Coordinates of C-alpha atoms in Angstrom, one line a residue:
X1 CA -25.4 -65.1 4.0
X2 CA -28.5 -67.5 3.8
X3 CA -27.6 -70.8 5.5
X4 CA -29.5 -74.2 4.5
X5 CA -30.5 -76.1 7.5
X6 CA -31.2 -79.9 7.3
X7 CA -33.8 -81.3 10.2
X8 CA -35.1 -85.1 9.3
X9 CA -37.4 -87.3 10.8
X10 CA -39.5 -86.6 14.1
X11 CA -42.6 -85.9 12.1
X12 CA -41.0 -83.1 10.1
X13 CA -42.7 -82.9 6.7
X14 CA -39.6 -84.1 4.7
X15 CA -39.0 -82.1 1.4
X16 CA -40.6 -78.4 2.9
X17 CA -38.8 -75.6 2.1
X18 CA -39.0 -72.6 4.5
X19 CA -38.3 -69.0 4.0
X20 CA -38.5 -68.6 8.0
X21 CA -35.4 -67.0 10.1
X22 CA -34.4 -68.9 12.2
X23 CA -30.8 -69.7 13.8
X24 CA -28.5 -72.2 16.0
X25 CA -30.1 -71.4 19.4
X26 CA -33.0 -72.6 18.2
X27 CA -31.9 -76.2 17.1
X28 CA -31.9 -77.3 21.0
X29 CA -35.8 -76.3 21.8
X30 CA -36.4 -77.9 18.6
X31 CA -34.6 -81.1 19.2
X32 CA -36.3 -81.4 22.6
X33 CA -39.9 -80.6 21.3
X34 CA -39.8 -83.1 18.5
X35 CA -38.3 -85.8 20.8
X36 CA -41.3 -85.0 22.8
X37 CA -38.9 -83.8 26.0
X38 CA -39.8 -81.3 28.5
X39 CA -38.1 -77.7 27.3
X40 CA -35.8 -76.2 29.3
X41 CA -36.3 -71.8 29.1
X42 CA -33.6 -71.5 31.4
X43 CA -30.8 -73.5 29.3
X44 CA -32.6 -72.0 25.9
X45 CA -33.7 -68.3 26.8
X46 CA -32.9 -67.0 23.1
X47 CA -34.3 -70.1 21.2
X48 CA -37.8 -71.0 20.0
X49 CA -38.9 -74.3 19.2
X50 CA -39.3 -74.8 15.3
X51 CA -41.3 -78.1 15.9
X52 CA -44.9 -76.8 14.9
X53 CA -43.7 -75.1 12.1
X54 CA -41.8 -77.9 10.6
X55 CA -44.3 -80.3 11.5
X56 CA -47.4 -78.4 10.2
X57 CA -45.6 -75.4 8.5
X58 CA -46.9 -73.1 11.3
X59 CA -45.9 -69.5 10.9
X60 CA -43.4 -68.4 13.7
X61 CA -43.8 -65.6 16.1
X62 CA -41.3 -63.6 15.1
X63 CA -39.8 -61.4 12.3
X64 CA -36.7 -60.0 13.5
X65 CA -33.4 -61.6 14.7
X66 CA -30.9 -60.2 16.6
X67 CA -27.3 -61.2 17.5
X68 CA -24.1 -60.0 18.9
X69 CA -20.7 -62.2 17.6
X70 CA -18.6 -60.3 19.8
X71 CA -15.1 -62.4 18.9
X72 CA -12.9 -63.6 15.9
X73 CA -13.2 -67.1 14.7
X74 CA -10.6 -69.5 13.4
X75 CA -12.9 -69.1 9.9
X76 CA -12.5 -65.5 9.4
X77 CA -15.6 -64.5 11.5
X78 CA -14.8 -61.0 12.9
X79 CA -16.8 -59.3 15.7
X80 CA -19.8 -57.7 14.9
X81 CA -23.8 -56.6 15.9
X82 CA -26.8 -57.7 13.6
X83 CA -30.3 -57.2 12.8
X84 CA -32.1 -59.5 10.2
X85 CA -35.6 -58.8 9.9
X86 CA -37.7 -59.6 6.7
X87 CA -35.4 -59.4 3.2
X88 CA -33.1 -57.3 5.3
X89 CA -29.5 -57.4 6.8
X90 CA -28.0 -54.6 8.9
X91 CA -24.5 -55.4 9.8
X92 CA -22.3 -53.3 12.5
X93 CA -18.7 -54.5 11.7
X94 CA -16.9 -53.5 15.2
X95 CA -13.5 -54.4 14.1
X96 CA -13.2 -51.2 11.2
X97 CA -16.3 -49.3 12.4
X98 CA -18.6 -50.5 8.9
X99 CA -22.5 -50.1 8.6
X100 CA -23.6 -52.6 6.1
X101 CA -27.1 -53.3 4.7
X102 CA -28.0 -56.1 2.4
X103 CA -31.2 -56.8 0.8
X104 CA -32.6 -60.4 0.6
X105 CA -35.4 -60.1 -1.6
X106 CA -35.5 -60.4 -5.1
X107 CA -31.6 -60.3 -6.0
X108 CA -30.2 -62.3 -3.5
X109 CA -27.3 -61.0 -1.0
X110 CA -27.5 -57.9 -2.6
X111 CA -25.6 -54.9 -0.6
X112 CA -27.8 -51.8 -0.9
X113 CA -25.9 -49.2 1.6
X114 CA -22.9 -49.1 3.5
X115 CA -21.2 -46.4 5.7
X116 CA -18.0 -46.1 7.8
X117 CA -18.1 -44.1 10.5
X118 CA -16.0 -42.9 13.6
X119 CA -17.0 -42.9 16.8
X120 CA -17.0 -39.0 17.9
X121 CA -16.9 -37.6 14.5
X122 CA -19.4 -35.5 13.0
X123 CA -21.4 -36.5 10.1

């Protein structure tokens, strides 16, 4: 569930490893900041610009991700709501109604809780 991302050149500092969150919509502010281009908010609303902070390993502004996959996927993506924030994952799986959470930290991808629910039924 961790990703590796790959950004060379453009002043990054080559070799810097990052334990930052970050995701895809925030490769296009990047791209334009380290190209030295104008951003554009309004084509980039949910991105930030990781330029700083892989040019002088600035701390971002943010701790918590959010995102809403609300389709399948060729690759066996299935829909589903999530909140990253720190070492921790909580996934909504909409498809089968599943609560996941997964811990980050020490033992990597490590699923702590989990819950299936129904939507009306009491608990």
């Amino acid at each position: 569930m961790q990703r590796r991302q790959f950004l060379k050149g453009m002043g990054a500092v080559l070799g810097t490893v990052s334990d930052e969150l970050i995701m895809s919509t925030d490769l296009y502010p990047t791209l334009l900041d380290m190209a030295d281009l104008p951003l554009r908010p309004d084509q980039h609303m949910d991105g930030i610009s990781l330029a700083s902070h892989l040019r002088e390993q600035k701390t971002l502004e943010r701790d918590t991700l959010f995102w809403h996959y609300p389709h399948y996927h060729n690759l066996g993506q299935k829909p589903a709501s999530v909140i990253r924030q720190g070492d921790f994952k909580l996934i909504e799986h909409l498809k089968d109604d599943r609560v996941e959470l997964f811990d980050f930290g020490i033992r990597r991808n490590r699923l702590i809780w989990h819950r299936h629910y129904r939507l009306g039924q009491k608990n």
